[in-house]
PDB file of C-alpha atoms in Angstrom:
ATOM      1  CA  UNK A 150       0.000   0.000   0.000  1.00  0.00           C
ATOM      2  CA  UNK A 151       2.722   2.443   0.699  1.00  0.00           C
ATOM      3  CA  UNK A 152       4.597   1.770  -2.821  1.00  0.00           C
ATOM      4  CA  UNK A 153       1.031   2.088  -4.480  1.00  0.00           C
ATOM      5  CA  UNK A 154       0.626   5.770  -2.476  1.00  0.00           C
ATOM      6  CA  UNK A 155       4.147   7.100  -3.536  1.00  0.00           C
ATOM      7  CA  UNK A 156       3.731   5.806  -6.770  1.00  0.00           C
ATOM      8  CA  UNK A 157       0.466   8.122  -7.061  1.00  0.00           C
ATOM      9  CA  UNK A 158       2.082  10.968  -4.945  1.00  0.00           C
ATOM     10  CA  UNK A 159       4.793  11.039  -7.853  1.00  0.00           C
ATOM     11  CA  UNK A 160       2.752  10.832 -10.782  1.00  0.00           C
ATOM     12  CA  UNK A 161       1.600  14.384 -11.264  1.00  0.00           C
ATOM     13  CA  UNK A 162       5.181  15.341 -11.192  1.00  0.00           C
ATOM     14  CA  UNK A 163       6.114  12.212 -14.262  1.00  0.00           C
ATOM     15  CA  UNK A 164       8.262  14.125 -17.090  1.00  0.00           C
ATOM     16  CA  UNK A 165       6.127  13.895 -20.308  1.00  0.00           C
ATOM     17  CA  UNK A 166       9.144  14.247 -22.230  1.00  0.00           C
ATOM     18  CA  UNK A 167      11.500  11.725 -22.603  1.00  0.00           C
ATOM     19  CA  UNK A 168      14.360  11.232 -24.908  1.00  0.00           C
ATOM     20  CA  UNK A 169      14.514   9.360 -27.807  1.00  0.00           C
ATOM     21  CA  UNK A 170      17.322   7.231 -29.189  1.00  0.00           C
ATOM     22  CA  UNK A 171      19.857  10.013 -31.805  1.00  0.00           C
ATOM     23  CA  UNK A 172      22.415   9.246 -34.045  1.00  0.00           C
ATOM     24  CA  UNK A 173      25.654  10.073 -33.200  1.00  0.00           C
ATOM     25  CA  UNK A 174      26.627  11.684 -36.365  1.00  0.00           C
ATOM     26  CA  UNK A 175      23.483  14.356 -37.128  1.00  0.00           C
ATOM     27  CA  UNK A 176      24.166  17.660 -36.037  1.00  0.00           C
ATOM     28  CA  UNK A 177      22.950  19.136 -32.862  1.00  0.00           C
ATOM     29  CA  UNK A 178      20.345  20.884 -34.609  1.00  0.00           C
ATOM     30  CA  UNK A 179      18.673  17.786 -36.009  1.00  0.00           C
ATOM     31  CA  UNK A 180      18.892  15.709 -32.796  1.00  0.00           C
ATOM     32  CA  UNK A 181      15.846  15.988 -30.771  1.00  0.00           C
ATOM     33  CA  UNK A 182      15.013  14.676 -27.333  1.00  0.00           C
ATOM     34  CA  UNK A 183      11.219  15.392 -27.187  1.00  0.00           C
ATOM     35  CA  UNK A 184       8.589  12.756 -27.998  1.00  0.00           C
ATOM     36  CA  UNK A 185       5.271  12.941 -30.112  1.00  0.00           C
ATOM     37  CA  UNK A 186       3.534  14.337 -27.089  1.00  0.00           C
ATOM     38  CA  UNK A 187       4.710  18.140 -28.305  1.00  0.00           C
ATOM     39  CA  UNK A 188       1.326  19.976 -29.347  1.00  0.00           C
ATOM     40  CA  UNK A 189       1.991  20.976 -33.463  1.00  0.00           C
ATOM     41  CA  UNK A 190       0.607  24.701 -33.720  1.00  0.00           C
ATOM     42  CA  UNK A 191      -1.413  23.694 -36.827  1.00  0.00           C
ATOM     43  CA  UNK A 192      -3.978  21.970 -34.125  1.00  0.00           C
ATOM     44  CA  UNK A 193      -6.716  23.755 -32.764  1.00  0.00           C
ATOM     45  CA  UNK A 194      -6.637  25.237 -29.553  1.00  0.00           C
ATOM     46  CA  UNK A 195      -9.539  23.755 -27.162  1.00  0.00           C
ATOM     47  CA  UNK A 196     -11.311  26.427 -24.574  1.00  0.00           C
ATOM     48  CA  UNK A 197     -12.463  25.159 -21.537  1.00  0.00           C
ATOM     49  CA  UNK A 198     -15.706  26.913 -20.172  1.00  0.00           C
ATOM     50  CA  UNK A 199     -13.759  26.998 -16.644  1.00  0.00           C
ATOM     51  CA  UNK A 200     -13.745  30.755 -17.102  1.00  0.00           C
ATOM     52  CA  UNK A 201     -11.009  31.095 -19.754  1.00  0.00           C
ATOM     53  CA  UNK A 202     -11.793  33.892 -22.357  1.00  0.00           C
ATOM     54  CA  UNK A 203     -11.642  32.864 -25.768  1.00  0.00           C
ATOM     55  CA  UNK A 204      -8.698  33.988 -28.355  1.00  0.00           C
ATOM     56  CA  UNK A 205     -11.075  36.387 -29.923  1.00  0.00           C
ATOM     57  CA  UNK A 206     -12.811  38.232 -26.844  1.00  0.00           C
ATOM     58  CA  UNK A 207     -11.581  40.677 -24.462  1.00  0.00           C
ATOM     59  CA  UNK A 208     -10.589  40.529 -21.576  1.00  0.00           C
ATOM     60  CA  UNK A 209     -12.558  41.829 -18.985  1.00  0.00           C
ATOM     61  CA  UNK A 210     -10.707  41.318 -15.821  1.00  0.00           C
ATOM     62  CA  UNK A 211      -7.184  42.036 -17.734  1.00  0.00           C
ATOM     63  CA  UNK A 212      -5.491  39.061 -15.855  1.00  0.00           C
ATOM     64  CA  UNK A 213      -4.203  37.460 -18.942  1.00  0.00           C
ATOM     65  CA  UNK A 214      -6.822  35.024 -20.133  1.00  0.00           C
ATOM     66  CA  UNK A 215      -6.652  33.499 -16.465  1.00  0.00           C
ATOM     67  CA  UNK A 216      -9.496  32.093 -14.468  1.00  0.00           C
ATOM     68  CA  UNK A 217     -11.233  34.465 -12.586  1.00  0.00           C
ATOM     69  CA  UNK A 218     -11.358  32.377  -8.576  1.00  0.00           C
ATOM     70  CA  UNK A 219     -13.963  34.282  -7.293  1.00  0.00           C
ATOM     71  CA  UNK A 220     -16.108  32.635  -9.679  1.00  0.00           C
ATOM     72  CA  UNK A 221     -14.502  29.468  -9.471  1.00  0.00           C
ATOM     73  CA  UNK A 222     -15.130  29.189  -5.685  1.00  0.00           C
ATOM     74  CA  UNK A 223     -17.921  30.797  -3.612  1.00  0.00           C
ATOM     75  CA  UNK A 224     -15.301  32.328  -1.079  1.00  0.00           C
ATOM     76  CA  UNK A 225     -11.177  32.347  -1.090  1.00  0.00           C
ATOM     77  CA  UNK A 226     -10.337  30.389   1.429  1.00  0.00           C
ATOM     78  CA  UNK A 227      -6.867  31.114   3.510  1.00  0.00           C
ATOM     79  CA  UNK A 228      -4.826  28.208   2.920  1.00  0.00           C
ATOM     80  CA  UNK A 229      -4.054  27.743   7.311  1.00  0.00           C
ATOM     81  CA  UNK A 230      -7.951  27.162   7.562  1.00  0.00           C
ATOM     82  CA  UNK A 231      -7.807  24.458   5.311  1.00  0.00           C
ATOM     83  CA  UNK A 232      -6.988  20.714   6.235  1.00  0.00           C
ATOM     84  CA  UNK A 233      -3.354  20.221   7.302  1.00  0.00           C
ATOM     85  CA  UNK A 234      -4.286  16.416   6.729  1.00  0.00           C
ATOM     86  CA  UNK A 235      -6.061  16.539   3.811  1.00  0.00           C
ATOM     87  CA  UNK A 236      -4.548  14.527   0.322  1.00  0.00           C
ATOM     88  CA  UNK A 237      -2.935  17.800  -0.736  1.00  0.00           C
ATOM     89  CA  UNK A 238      -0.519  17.864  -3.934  1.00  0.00           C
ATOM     90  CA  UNK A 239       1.771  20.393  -1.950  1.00  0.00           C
ATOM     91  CA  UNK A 240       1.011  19.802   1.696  1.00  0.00           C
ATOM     92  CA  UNK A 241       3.120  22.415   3.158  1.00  0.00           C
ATOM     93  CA  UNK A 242       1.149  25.318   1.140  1.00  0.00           C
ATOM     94  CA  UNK A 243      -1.844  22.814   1.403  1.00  0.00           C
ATOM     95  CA  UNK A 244      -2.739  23.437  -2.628  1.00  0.00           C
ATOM     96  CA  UNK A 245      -3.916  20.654  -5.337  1.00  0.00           C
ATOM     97  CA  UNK A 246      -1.709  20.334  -8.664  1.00  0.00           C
ATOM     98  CA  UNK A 247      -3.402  22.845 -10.716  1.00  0.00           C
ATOM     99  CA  UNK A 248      -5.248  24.266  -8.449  1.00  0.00           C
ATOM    100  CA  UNK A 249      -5.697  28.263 -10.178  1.00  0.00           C
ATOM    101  CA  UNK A 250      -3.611  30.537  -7.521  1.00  0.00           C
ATOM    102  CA  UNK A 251      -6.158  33.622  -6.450  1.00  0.00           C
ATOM    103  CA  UNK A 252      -4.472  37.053  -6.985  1.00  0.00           C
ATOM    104  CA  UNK A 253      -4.275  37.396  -3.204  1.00  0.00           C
ATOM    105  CA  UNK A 254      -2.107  34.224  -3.128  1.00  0.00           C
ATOM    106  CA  UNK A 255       0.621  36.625  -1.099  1.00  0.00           C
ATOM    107  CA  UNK A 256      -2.244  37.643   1.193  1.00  0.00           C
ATOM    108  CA  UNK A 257      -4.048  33.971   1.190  1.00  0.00           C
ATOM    109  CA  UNK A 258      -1.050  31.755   1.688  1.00  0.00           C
ATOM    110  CA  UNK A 259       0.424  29.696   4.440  1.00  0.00           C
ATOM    111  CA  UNK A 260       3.497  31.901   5.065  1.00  0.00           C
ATOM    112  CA  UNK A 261       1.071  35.070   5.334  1.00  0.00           C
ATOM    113  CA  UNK A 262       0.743  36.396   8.638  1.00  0.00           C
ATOM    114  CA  UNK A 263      -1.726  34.332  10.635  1.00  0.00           C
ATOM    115  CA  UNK A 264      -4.996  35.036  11.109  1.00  0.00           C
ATOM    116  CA  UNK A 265      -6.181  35.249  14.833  1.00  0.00           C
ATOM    117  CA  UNK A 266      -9.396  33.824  15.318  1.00  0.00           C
ATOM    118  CA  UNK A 267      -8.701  32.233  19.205  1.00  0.00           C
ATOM    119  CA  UNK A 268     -10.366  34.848  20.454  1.00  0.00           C
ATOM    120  CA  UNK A 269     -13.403  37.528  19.491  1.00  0.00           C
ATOM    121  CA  UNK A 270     -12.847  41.126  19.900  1.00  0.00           C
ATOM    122  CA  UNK A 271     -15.294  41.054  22.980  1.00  0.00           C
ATOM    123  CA  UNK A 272     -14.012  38.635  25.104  1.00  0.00           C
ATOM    124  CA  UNK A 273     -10.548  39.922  24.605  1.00  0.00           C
ATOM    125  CA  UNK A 274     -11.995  43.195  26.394  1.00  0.00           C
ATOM    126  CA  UNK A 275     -13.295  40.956  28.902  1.00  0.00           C
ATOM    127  CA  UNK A 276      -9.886  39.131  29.759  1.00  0.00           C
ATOM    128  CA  UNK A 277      -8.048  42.686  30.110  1.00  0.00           C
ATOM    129  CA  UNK A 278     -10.091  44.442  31.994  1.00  0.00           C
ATOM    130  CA  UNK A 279     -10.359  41.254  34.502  1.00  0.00           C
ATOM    131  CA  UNK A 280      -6.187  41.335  34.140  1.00  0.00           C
ATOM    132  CA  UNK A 281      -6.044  44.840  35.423  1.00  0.00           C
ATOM    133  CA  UNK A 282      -8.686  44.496  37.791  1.00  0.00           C
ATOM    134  CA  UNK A 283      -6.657  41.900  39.650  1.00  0.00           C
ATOM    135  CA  UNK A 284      -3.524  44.135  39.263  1.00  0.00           C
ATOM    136  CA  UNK A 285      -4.926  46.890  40.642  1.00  0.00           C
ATOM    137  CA  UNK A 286      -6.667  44.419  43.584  1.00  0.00           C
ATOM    138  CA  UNK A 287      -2.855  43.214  44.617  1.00  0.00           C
ATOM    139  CA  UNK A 288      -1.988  46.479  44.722  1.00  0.00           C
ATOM    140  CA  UNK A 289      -4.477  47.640  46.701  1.00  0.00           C
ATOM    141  CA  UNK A 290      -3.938  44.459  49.266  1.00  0.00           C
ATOM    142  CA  UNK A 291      -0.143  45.279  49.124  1.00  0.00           C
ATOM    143  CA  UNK A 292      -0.857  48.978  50.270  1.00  0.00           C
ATOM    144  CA  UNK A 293      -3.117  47.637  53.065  1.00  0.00           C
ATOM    145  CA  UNK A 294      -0.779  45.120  54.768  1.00  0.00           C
ATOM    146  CA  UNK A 295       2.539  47.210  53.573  1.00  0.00           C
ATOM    147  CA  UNK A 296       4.055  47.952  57.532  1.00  0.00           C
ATOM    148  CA  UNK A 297       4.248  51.802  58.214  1.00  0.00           C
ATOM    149  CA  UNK A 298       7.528  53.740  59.151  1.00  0.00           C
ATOM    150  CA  UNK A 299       8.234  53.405  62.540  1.00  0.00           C
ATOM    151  CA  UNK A 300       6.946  55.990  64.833  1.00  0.00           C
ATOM    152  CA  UNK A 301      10.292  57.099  66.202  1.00  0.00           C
ATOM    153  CA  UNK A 302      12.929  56.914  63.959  1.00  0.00           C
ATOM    154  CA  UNK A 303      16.471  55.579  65.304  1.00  0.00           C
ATOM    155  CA  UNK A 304      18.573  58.654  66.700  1.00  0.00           C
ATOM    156  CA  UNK A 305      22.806  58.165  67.284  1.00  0.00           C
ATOM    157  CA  UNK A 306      24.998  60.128  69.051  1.00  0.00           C
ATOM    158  CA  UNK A 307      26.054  62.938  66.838  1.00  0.00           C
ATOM    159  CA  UNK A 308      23.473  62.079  64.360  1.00  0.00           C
ATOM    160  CA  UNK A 309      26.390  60.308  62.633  1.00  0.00           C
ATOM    161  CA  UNK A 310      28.031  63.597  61.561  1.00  0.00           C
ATOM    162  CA  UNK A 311      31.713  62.131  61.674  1.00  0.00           C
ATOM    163  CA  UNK A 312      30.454  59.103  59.952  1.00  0.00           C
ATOM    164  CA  UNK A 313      29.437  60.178  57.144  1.00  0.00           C
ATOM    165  CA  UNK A 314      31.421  62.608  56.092  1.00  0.00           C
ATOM    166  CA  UNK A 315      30.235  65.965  57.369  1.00  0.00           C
ATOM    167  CA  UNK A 316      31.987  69.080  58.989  1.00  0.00           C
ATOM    168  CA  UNK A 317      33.559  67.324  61.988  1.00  0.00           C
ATOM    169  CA  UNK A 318      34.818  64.440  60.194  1.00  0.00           C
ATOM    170  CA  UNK A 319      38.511  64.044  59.791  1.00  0.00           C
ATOM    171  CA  UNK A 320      40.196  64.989  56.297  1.00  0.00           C
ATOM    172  CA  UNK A 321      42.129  62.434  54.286  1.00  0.00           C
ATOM    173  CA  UNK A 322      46.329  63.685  54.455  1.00  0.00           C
ATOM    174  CA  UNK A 323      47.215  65.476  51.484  1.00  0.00           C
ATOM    175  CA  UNK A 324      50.807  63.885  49.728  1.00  0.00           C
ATOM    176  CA  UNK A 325      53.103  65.493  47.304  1.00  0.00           C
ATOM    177  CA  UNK A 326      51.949  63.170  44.780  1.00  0.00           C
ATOM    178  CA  UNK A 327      48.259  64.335  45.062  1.00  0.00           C
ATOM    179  CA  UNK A 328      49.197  68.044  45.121  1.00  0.00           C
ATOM    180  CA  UNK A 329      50.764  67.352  41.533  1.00  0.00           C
ATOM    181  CA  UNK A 330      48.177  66.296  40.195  1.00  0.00           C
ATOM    182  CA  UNK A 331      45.690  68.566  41.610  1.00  0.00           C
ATOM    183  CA  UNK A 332      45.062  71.604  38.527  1.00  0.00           C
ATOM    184  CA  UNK A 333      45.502  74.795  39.204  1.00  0.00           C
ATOM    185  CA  UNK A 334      48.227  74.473  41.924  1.00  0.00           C
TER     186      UNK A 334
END
């Protein structure tokens, strides 16, 4: 069973062309490595009625003769909301072989950016305004219970004047080397 479903995964992609036994001694010009299967432009060209203007008419959407997909399919479909599991020709961009591209592929395709749909608009109102509402409710808790300042504060002898660094502290001794260096001396 698996042989039978590469064998079928494989066959769109089968060359058409294959190359046919050449003489040695013709010149490149005359050898040729394409089969019968080469369409002669004497033959008439067949028009689908898939949407395809014919030689003759104009062309109303300007797009080249191509199918127009909004009348091929009732809605363009984003390729992410399709199957991921489905029998897809290309299953990474989850498209058929021949499948006409829309001319929002850029927009429509898997490696667009993603479309958010976890959530609606509403409820995502909802969910911040209960997320700040409990912010605000810690906050208020935390202000609460926070402890005060003390009543008294601590007092030391001096009121640490020496300690750090005011008018009765001691001065560093002053060495030649630092006098150098000072400016302006």
């Amino acid at each position: 069973m698996a042989s039978l479903r590469s064998a079928l995964r494989l066959a769109p992609r089968a060359s058409y062309v294959r190359p046919t036994a050449t003489s040695r001694f013709l010149p490149v010009v005359q050898r040729s490595h394409a089969s019968g299967l080469i369409k002669r432009a004497d033959e008439p060209v067949i028009v689908e009625a898939s949407g395809y203007a014919a030689p003759g008419e104009d062309d109303p959407n300007m797009n080249g003769n191509y199918p127009d997909p909004n009348e091929i399919s009732a809605l363009p479909v984003k390729r992410q909301h399709r199957d991921p599991y489905g029998p897809w020709w290309d299953p990474q961009e989850r498209r058929n072989y021949g499948e006409p591209i829309h001319e929002d592929n850029d927009i429509m395709g898997i490696f667009s950016t993603e479309d958010y749909r976890h959530f609606t608009p509403a409820w995502g109102g909802v969910l911040s305004a209960v997320f700040v509402g409990t912010v605000g409710l810690l906050c208020g808790t935390v202000y609460m219970y926070y402890p005060d300042k003390p009543s008294s504060p601590r007092t030391f002898p001096g009121g640490l004047e020496a300690e750090l660094g005011g008018k009765a502290a001691p001065r560093a001794k002053i060495t030649e080397n630092d006098t150098e260096a000072l400016p302006g001396r």
